[in-house]
Amino acid sequence: MTTIRNNGPLMAEIGRIAEVAGYLWTNGWAERNGGNISVNLTGLLTSEEMVLPALALATPLQEAMTALGGHVFYVTGTGKRMRYVAQDPFANGALIRIAPDGKSYEVIAEQLVAPTSELPSHLLMHNYLRSSGRDNRVVLHTHPTELIGMTHCKPFLDSKVLTRTLWSMIPECRIIVPKGVGIVPYETPGTIELAHATIRQLEKHDVVFWEKHGILAVGEDLIECFDAIDTLSKSSKIYLSARMAGFEPTGMTDQQLDDLVPAFGL
Ligand code: 13P
Ligand code: ZN
């Protein structure tokens, strides 16, 4: 019998998912079932594993994910807590395989866990990135307190203003999030409308805020997606600590920010 647990590289990737799920919880970004993760595992599966039998009937997708036909993803389960994903990723998430026509998916391993309610956003983002030739295997969505807090302030609902404010708190932020951040105005969680608004922001950014809800990062590597959000979170904490102490932080100057571009090959 084929068991994915014998696949070393695959299990190493699942281990990284568990590691990051633990960070989300310990950082206080994952209240109850807050946040979700998807990782494209297609390149890590053997040809036998790619054709594992489905554990249940196929579930139709709202839209055809034409660039994802045949791809296999690990996705966290809906209602599942990150603190438990960290302990047991297979009891709190599943491997799903997209049908060749991109119109449905099947759960193929290891347990019959229903995918996150944000599957429309995750899959549409993967679909958009693949069809634009971008090699991003990962979508990470989480609920970082201070970053969400900033989206409750109207002036920060402008991508340029929010990016400039966060970049200017600490040089690393400009370096680690070079494309800045996009913002999606509030939409009901889990909807295809939210998904469509999100992929529009991916044209220019690898990190996107959902107003009054959370943040998403896309990338080749889950740890790097986490690091990008963690760095932005650090900047927001510096900004808000200064405001709580009663002063407006000076922030780095335009020149100081621009000097980072050649210095770090941005
Ligand atoms: P799920 O439990 O369905 O993944 O939802 C959590 C969440 O953060 C919704 O945006
Ligand atoms: Zn959320």
mmCIF file of C-alpha atoms and ligand atoms in Angstrom:
data_model
loop_
_atom_site.group_PDB
_atom_site.id
_atom_site.type_symbol
_atom_site.label_atom_id
_atom_site.label_comp_id
_atom_site.label_asym_id
_atom_site.label_seq_id
_atom_site.Cartn_x
_atom_site.Cartn_y
_atom_site.Cartn_z
ATOM 1 C CA MET A 1 0.000 0.000 0.000
ATOM 2 C CA THR A 2 1.263 3.479 -0.876
ATOM 3 C CA THR A 3 1.788 5.604 2.202
ATOM 4 C CA ILE A 4 2.930 9.178 1.910
ATOM 5 C CA ARG A 5 4.706 8.827 5.266
ATOM 6 C CA ASN A 6 7.570 6.995 3.498
ATOM 7 C CA ASN A 7 8.232 10.006 1.255
ATOM 8 C CA GLY A 8 11.073 11.858 3.018
ATOM 9 C CA PRO A 9 10.999 15.163 1.075
ATOM 10 C CA LEU A 10 7.195 15.315 1.357
ATOM 11 C CA MET A 11 7.298 14.644 5.107
ATOM 12 C CA ALA A 12 9.997 17.324 5.492
ATOM 13 C CA GLU A 13 7.628 19.820 3.842
ATOM 14 C CA ILE A 14 4.761 18.689 6.085
ATOM 15 C CA GLY A 15 7.160 19.215 9.007
ATOM 16 C CA ARG A 16 7.730 22.822 7.876
ATOM 17 C CA ILE A 17 3.953 23.348 7.754
ATOM 18 C CA ALA A 18 3.671 22.068 11.334
ATOM 19 C CA GLU A 19 6.577 24.310 12.379
ATOM 20 C CA VAL A 20 4.986 27.440 10.924
ATOM 21 C CA ALA A 21 1.531 26.553 12.302
ATOM 22 C CA GLY A 22 3.191 26.510 15.739
ATOM 23 C CA TYR A 23 4.697 29.967 15.150
ATOM 24 C CA LEU A 24 1.296 31.361 14.135
ATOM 25 C CA TRP A 25 -0.203 30.117 17.396
ATOM 26 C CA THR A 26 2.646 31.221 19.662
ATOM 27 C CA ASN A 27 2.659 34.668 18.035
ATOM 28 C CA GLY A 28 -0.994 35.100 18.944
ATOM 29 C CA TRP A 29 -2.051 35.310 15.294
ATOM 30 C CA ALA A 30 -4.254 32.196 15.331
ATOM 31 C CA GLU A 31 -7.178 32.545 17.710
ATOM 32 C CA ARG A 32 -9.380 29.440 17.584
ATOM 33 C CA ASN A 33 -9.313 28.341 13.907
ATOM 34 C CA GLY A 34 -7.969 31.672 12.590
ATOM 35 C CA GLY A 35 -5.776 31.407 9.495
ATOM 36 C CA ASN A 36 -5.075 28.723 6.918
ATOM 37 C CA ILE A 37 -2.193 27.334 4.856
ATOM 38 C CA SER A 38 -1.917 25.765 1.399
ATOM 39 C CA VAL A 39 1.220 24.330 -0.183
ATOM 40 C CA ASN A 40 1.547 22.879 -3.695
ATOM 41 C CA LEU A 41 3.200 19.472 -3.170
ATOM 42 C CA THR A 42 2.978 18.256 -6.773
ATOM 43 C CA GLY A 43 6.745 18.248 -7.357
ATOM 44 C CA LEU A 44 7.351 16.201 -4.202
ATOM 45 C CA LEU A 45 4.970 13.314 -4.889
ATOM 46 C CA THR A 46 5.922 10.093 -6.656
ATOM 47 C CA SER A 47 3.853 9.054 -9.697
ATOM 48 C CA GLU A 48 2.172 6.413 -7.480
ATOM 49 C CA GLU A 49 1.236 9.007 -4.877
ATOM 50 C CA MET A 50 -0.164 11.351 -7.530
ATOM 51 C CA VAL A 51 -2.828 8.758 -8.374
ATOM 52 C CA LEU A 52 -3.805 7.750 -4.832
ATOM 53 C CA PRO A 53 -7.508 6.831 -4.702
ATOM 54 C CA ALA A 54 -9.875 9.535 -3.479
ATOM 55 C CA LEU A 55 -11.251 9.191 0.060
ATOM 56 C CA ALA A 56 -14.653 10.587 -1.000
ATOM 57 C CA LEU A 57 -16.546 11.842 -4.038
ATOM 58 C CA ALA A 58 -15.152 14.894 -5.847
ATOM 59 C CA THR A 59 -16.272 18.330 -4.626
ATOM 60 C CA PRO A 60 -17.052 20.866 -7.354
ATOM 61 C CA LEU A 61 -15.212 24.203 -7.328
ATOM 62 C CA GLN A 62 -17.028 27.483 -7.936
ATOM 63 C CA GLU A 63 -14.688 28.273 -10.808
ATOM 64 C CA ALA A 64 -12.434 26.142 -12.975
ATOM 65 C CA MET A 65 -8.809 26.387 -11.836
ATOM 66 C CA THR A 66 -7.447 25.755 -15.297
ATOM 67 C CA ALA A 67 -3.769 26.142 -14.357
ATOM 68 C CA LEU A 68 -4.041 23.671 -11.459
ATOM 69 C CA GLY A 69 -5.374 20.536 -13.213
ATOM 70 C CA GLY A 70 -3.797 17.419 -11.626
ATOM 71 C CA HIS A 71 -1.952 19.403 -8.928
ATOM 72 C CA VAL A 72 -1.872 18.201 -5.317
ATOM 73 C CA PHE A 73 -1.972 20.581 -2.349
ATOM 74 C CA TYR A 74 -1.747 20.255 1.396
ATOM 75 C CA VAL A 75 -4.489 22.501 2.840
ATOM 76 C CA THR A 76 -5.390 23.077 6.467
ATOM 77 C CA GLY A 77 -8.889 21.972 7.419
ATOM 78 C CA THR A 78 -11.823 24.276 8.017
ATOM 79 C CA GLY A 79 -12.413 24.907 11.706
ATOM 80 C CA LYS A 80 -9.049 23.384 12.596
ATOM 81 C CA ARG A 81 -6.809 25.124 15.102
ATOM 82 C CA MET A 82 -3.233 26.048 14.184
ATOM 83 C CA ARG A 83 -2.018 24.835 17.555
ATOM 84 C CA TYR A 84 -3.282 21.383 16.606
ATOM 85 C CA VAL A 85 -2.021 21.613 12.989
ATOM 86 C CA ALA A 86 1.391 22.046 14.631
ATOM 87 C CA GLN A 87 0.942 18.804 16.573
ATOM 88 C CA ASP A 88 -0.744 16.697 13.909
ATOM 89 C CA PRO A 89 -0.892 18.189 10.403
ATOM 90 C CA PHE A 90 -2.626 15.122 8.924
ATOM 91 C CA ALA A 91 -5.498 15.173 11.439
ATOM 92 C CA ASN A 92 -5.990 18.904 10.855
ATOM 93 C CA GLY A 93 -5.430 19.217 7.130
ATOM 94 C CA ALA A 94 -5.554 17.128 3.969
ATOM 95 C CA LEU A 95 -3.941 16.458 0.617
ATOM 96 C CA ILE A 96 -6.325 17.421 -2.159
ATOM 97 C CA ARG A 97 -5.947 16.709 -5.881
ATOM 98 C CA ILE A 98 -7.470 19.071 -8.434
ATOM 99 C CA ALA A 99 -9.271 17.309 -11.314
ATOM 100 C CA PRO A 100 -7.573 17.483 -14.744
ATOM 101 C CA ASP A 101 -10.200 20.015 -15.929
ATOM 102 C CA GLY A 102 -9.692 22.144 -12.786
ATOM 103 C CA LYS A 103 -13.414 22.003 -11.950
ATOM 104 C CA SER A 104 -13.364 19.893 -8.774
ATOM 105 C CA TYR A 105 -11.080 18.413 -6.143
ATOM 106 C CA GLU A 106 -10.783 15.150 -4.257
ATOM 107 C CA VAL A 107 -9.282 14.517 -0.830
ATOM 108 C CA ILE A 108 -6.627 11.825 -1.342
ATOM 109 C CA ALA A 109 -4.777 11.647 1.975
ATOM 110 C CA GLU A 110 -4.342 11.072 4.788
ATOM 111 C CA GLN A 111 -7.705 11.590 6.470
ATOM 112 C CA LEU A 112 -11.001 12.920 5.160
ATOM 113 C CA VAL A 113 -10.608 16.490 6.448
ATOM 114 C CA ALA A 114 -12.664 19.246 4.772
ATOM 115 C CA PRO A 115 -10.427 22.024 3.396
ATOM 116 C CA THR A 116 -10.389 25.581 4.717
ATOM 117 C CA SER A 117 -13.365 27.832 3.982
ATOM 118 C CA GLU A 118 -10.848 30.136 2.267
ATOM 119 C CA LEU A 119 -10.162 27.510 -0.416
ATOM 120 C CA PRO A 120 -11.572 29.866 -3.110
ATOM 121 C CA SER A 121 -8.862 32.432 -2.294
ATOM 122 C CA HIS A 122 -6.077 29.879 -1.889
ATOM 123 C CA LEU A 123 -6.808 28.101 -5.173
ATOM 124 C CA LEU A 124 -7.508 31.246 -7.171
ATOM 125 C CA MET A 125 -4.211 32.667 -5.914
ATOM 126 C CA HIS A 126 -2.282 29.505 -6.848
ATOM 127 C CA ASN A 127 -4.079 29.474 -10.201
ATOM 128 C CA TYR A 128 -3.249 33.126 -10.879
ATOM 129 C CA LEU A 129 0.402 32.696 -9.857
ATOM 130 C CA ARG A 130 0.905 29.574 -11.971
ATOM 131 C CA SER A 131 -0.750 31.122 -15.005
ATOM 132 C CA SER A 132 1.521 34.165 -14.639
ATOM 133 C CA GLY A 133 4.568 31.882 -14.577
ATOM 134 C CA ARG A 134 5.396 32.702 -10.943
ATOM 135 C CA ASP A 135 6.950 29.829 -9.027
ATOM 136 C CA ASN A 136 5.031 30.303 -5.766
ATOM 137 C CA ARG A 137 4.010 27.100 -4.078
ATOM 138 C CA VAL A 138 2.710 28.595 -0.864
ATOM 139 C CA VAL A 139 -0.222 30.719 0.332
ATOM 140 C CA LEU A 140 -0.250 31.622 4.025
ATOM 141 C CA HIS A 141 -3.200 33.408 5.648
ATOM 142 C CA THR A 142 -3.113 34.515 9.281
ATOM 143 C CA HIS A 143 -4.578 37.056 11.739
ATOM 144 C CA PRO A 144 -1.729 39.201 13.196
ATOM 145 C CA THR A 145 -3.253 41.523 15.790
ATOM 146 C CA GLU A 146 -1.343 44.769 15.173
ATOM 147 C CA LEU A 147 -1.400 44.512 11.375
ATOM 148 C CA ILE A 148 -5.172 43.964 11.403
ATOM 149 C CA GLY A 149 -5.470 46.835 13.876
ATOM 150 C CA MET A 150 -3.860 49.201 11.367
ATOM 151 C CA THR A 151 -6.578 48.391 8.791
ATOM 152 C CA HIS A 152 -9.129 49.938 11.167
ATOM 153 C CA CYS A 153 -7.526 53.327 10.436
ATOM 154 C CA LYS A 154 -8.798 54.893 7.176
ATOM 155 C CA PRO A 155 -5.511 56.506 6.014
ATOM 156 C CA PHE A 156 -3.851 53.089 6.088
ATOM 157 C CA LEU A 157 -6.346 51.628 3.639
ATOM 158 C CA ASP A 158 -4.110 53.072 0.919
ATOM 159 C CA SER A 159 -1.435 50.619 -0.159
ATOM 160 C CA LYS A 160 1.194 53.344 -0.678
ATOM 161 C CA VAL A 161 0.598 54.920 2.754
ATOM 162 C CA LEU A 162 0.569 51.595 4.597
ATOM 163 C CA THR A 163 3.648 50.307 2.752
ATOM 164 C CA ARG A 164 5.585 53.534 3.368
ATOM 165 C CA THR A 165 4.675 53.550 7.079
ATOM 166 C CA LEU A 166 5.669 49.925 7.647
ATOM 167 C CA TRP A 167 8.828 50.116 5.514
ATOM 168 C CA SER A 168 10.035 53.224 7.345
ATOM 169 C CA MET A 169 9.956 51.655 10.823
ATOM 170 C CA ILE A 170 12.958 49.369 10.292
ATOM 171 C CA PRO A 171 15.327 48.750 7.320
ATOM 172 C CA GLU A 172 14.592 45.012 7.247
ATOM 173 C CA CYS A 173 10.994 45.652 6.295
ATOM 174 C CA ARG A 174 11.971 47.397 3.022
ATOM 175 C CA ILE A 175 14.445 44.550 2.346
ATOM 176 C CA ILE A 176 12.249 41.581 3.245
ATOM 177 C CA VAL A 177 8.999 42.892 1.716
ATOM 178 C CA PRO A 178 10.411 44.656 -1.370
ATOM 179 C CA LYS A 179 7.119 44.772 -3.284
ATOM 180 C CA GLY A 180 5.232 46.406 -0.410
ATOM 181 C CA VAL A 181 1.718 45.415 0.566
ATOM 182 C CA GLY A 182 -1.635 45.429 -1.222
ATOM 183 C CA ILE A 183 -5.012 45.989 0.427
ATOM 184 C CA VAL A 184 -8.375 44.402 -0.258
ATOM 185 C CA PRO A 185 -11.365 46.375 1.084
ATOM 186 C CA TYR A 186 -13.526 44.367 3.495
ATOM 187 C CA GLU A 187 -15.316 41.371 1.945
ATOM 188 C CA THR A 188 -17.137 38.468 3.539
ATOM 189 C CA PRO A 189 -14.624 35.723 4.454
ATOM 190 C CA GLY A 190 -14.566 32.628 2.271
ATOM 191 C CA THR A 191 -16.193 34.234 -0.776
ATOM 192 C CA ILE A 192 -15.105 34.056 -4.395
ATOM 193 C CA GLU A 193 -15.456 37.871 -4.476
ATOM 194 C CA LEU A 194 -12.757 38.111 -1.799
ATOM 195 C CA ALA A 195 -10.635 35.712 -3.860
ATOM 196 C CA HIS A 196 -10.964 37.812 -7.028
ATOM 197 C CA ALA A 197 -10.165 41.044 -5.212
ATOM 198 C CA THR A 198 -7.095 39.340 -3.728
ATOM 199 C CA ILE A 199 -5.575 38.140 -6.993
ATOM 200 C CA ARG A 200 -5.808 41.676 -8.380
ATOM 201 C CA GLN A 201 -3.400 42.724 -5.611
ATOM 202 C CA LEU A 202 -0.976 39.924 -6.528
ATOM 203 C CA GLU A 203 -0.175 41.720 -9.781
ATOM 204 C CA LYS A 204 2.096 44.025 -7.762
ATOM 205 C CA HIS A 205 2.541 42.482 -4.311
ATOM 206 C CA ASP A 206 3.457 39.226 -2.555
ATOM 207 C CA VAL A 207 1.709 40.300 0.658
ATOM 208 C CA VAL A 208 -1.934 41.334 0.802
ATOM 209 C CA PHE A 209 -4.041 42.692 3.671
ATOM 210 C CA TRP A 210 -7.714 41.872 4.047
ATOM 211 C CA GLU A 211 -9.296 44.894 5.741
ATOM 212 C CA LYS A 212 -10.393 44.164 9.342
ATOM 213 C CA HIS A 213 -9.611 40.464 8.864
ATOM 214 C CA GLY A 214 -6.031 39.359 8.211
ATOM 215 C CA ILE A 215 -3.068 39.097 5.931
ATOM 216 C CA LEU A 216 -1.799 36.742 3.217
ATOM 217 C CA ALA A 217 1.672 36.048 1.880
ATOM 218 C CA VAL A 218 2.614 34.068 -1.218
ATOM 219 C CA GLY A 219 6.016 32.621 -1.980
ATOM 220 C CA GLU A 220 8.199 29.689 -2.855
ATOM 221 C CA ASP A 221 8.836 28.810 0.768
ATOM 222 C CA LEU A 222 6.496 28.730 3.769
ATOM 223 C CA ILE A 223 9.157 29.877 6.230
ATOM 224 C CA GLU A 224 9.836 32.922 4.029
ATOM 225 C CA CYS A 225 6.120 33.735 3.857
ATOM 226 C CA PHE A 226 6.025 33.604 7.645
ATOM 227 C CA ASP A 227 9.146 35.793 7.878
ATOM 228 C CA ALA A 228 7.628 38.453 5.604
ATOM 229 C CA ILE A 229 4.517 38.705 7.806
ATOM 230 C CA ASP A 230 6.613 38.576 10.982
ATOM 231 C CA THR A 231 8.756 41.483 9.766
ATOM 232 C CA LEU A 232 5.680 43.538 8.868
ATOM 233 C CA SER A 233 4.239 42.682 12.270
ATOM 234 C CA LYS A 234 7.426 43.957 13.930
ATOM 235 C CA SER A 235 7.096 47.254 12.048
ATOM 236 C CA SER A 236 3.468 47.641 13.084
ATOM 237 C CA LYS A 237 4.433 46.996 16.709
ATOM 238 C CA ILE A 238 7.121 49.703 16.552
ATOM 239 C CA TYR A 239 4.654 52.142 14.980
ATOM 240 C CA LEU A 240 1.883 51.422 17.487
ATOM 241 C CA SER A 241 4.248 51.398 20.508
ATOM 242 C CA ALA A 242 5.424 54.883 19.542
ATOM 243 C CA ARG A 243 1.824 56.070 19.182
ATOM 244 C CA MET A 244 0.947 54.533 22.562
ATOM 245 C CA ALA A 245 3.926 56.307 24.110
ATOM 246 C CA GLY A 246 2.439 59.537 22.787
ATOM 247 C CA PHE A 247 4.651 60.377 19.818
ATOM 248 C CA GLU A 248 4.438 59.947 16.053
ATOM 249 C CA PRO A 249 7.499 57.891 15.028
ATOM 250 C CA THR A 250 9.854 59.813 12.753
ATOM 251 C CA GLY A 251 10.322 56.904 10.361
ATOM 252 C CA MET A 252 13.236 56.469 7.970
ATOM 253 C CA THR A 253 13.555 59.163 5.298
ATOM 254 C CA ASP A 254 12.883 58.544 1.589
ATOM 255 C CA GLN A 255 16.618 58.763 0.999
ATOM 256 C CA GLN A 256 17.366 56.171 3.676
ATOM 257 C CA LEU A 257 14.783 53.847 2.153
ATOM 258 C CA ASP A 258 16.056 54.431 -1.400
ATOM 259 C CA ASP A 259 19.648 53.734 -0.325
ATOM 260 C CA LEU A 260 18.606 50.186 0.607
ATOM 261 C CA VAL A 261 17.730 49.402 -3.021
ATOM 262 C CA PRO A 262 21.270 49.285 -4.453
ATOM 263 C CA ALA A 263 22.795 48.180 -1.141
ATOM 264 C CA PHE A 264 20.616 45.039 -1.017
ATOM 265 C CA GLY A 265 20.055 44.544 -4.758
ATOM 266 C CA LEU A 266 16.286 45.114 -4.446
HETATM 267 P P1 13P B 1 -11.037 28.126 8.279
HETATM 268 O O1 13P B 1 -11.086 27.512 9.641
HETATM 269 O O2 13P B 1 -12.183 27.700 7.413
HETATM 270 O O3 13P B 1 -9.685 27.905 7.624
HETATM 271 O O4 13P B 1 -11.221 29.696 8.435
HETATM 272 C C1 13P B 1 -10.333 30.470 9.191
HETATM 273 C C2 13P B 1 -10.159 31.837 8.655
HETATM 274 O O5 13P B 1 -9.189 32.497 8.983
HETATM 275 C C3 13P B 1 -11.150 32.393 7.710
HETATM 276 O O6 13P B 1 -10.649 33.531 7.074
HETATM 277 ZN ZN ZN B 2 -9.064 34.564 8.209
#
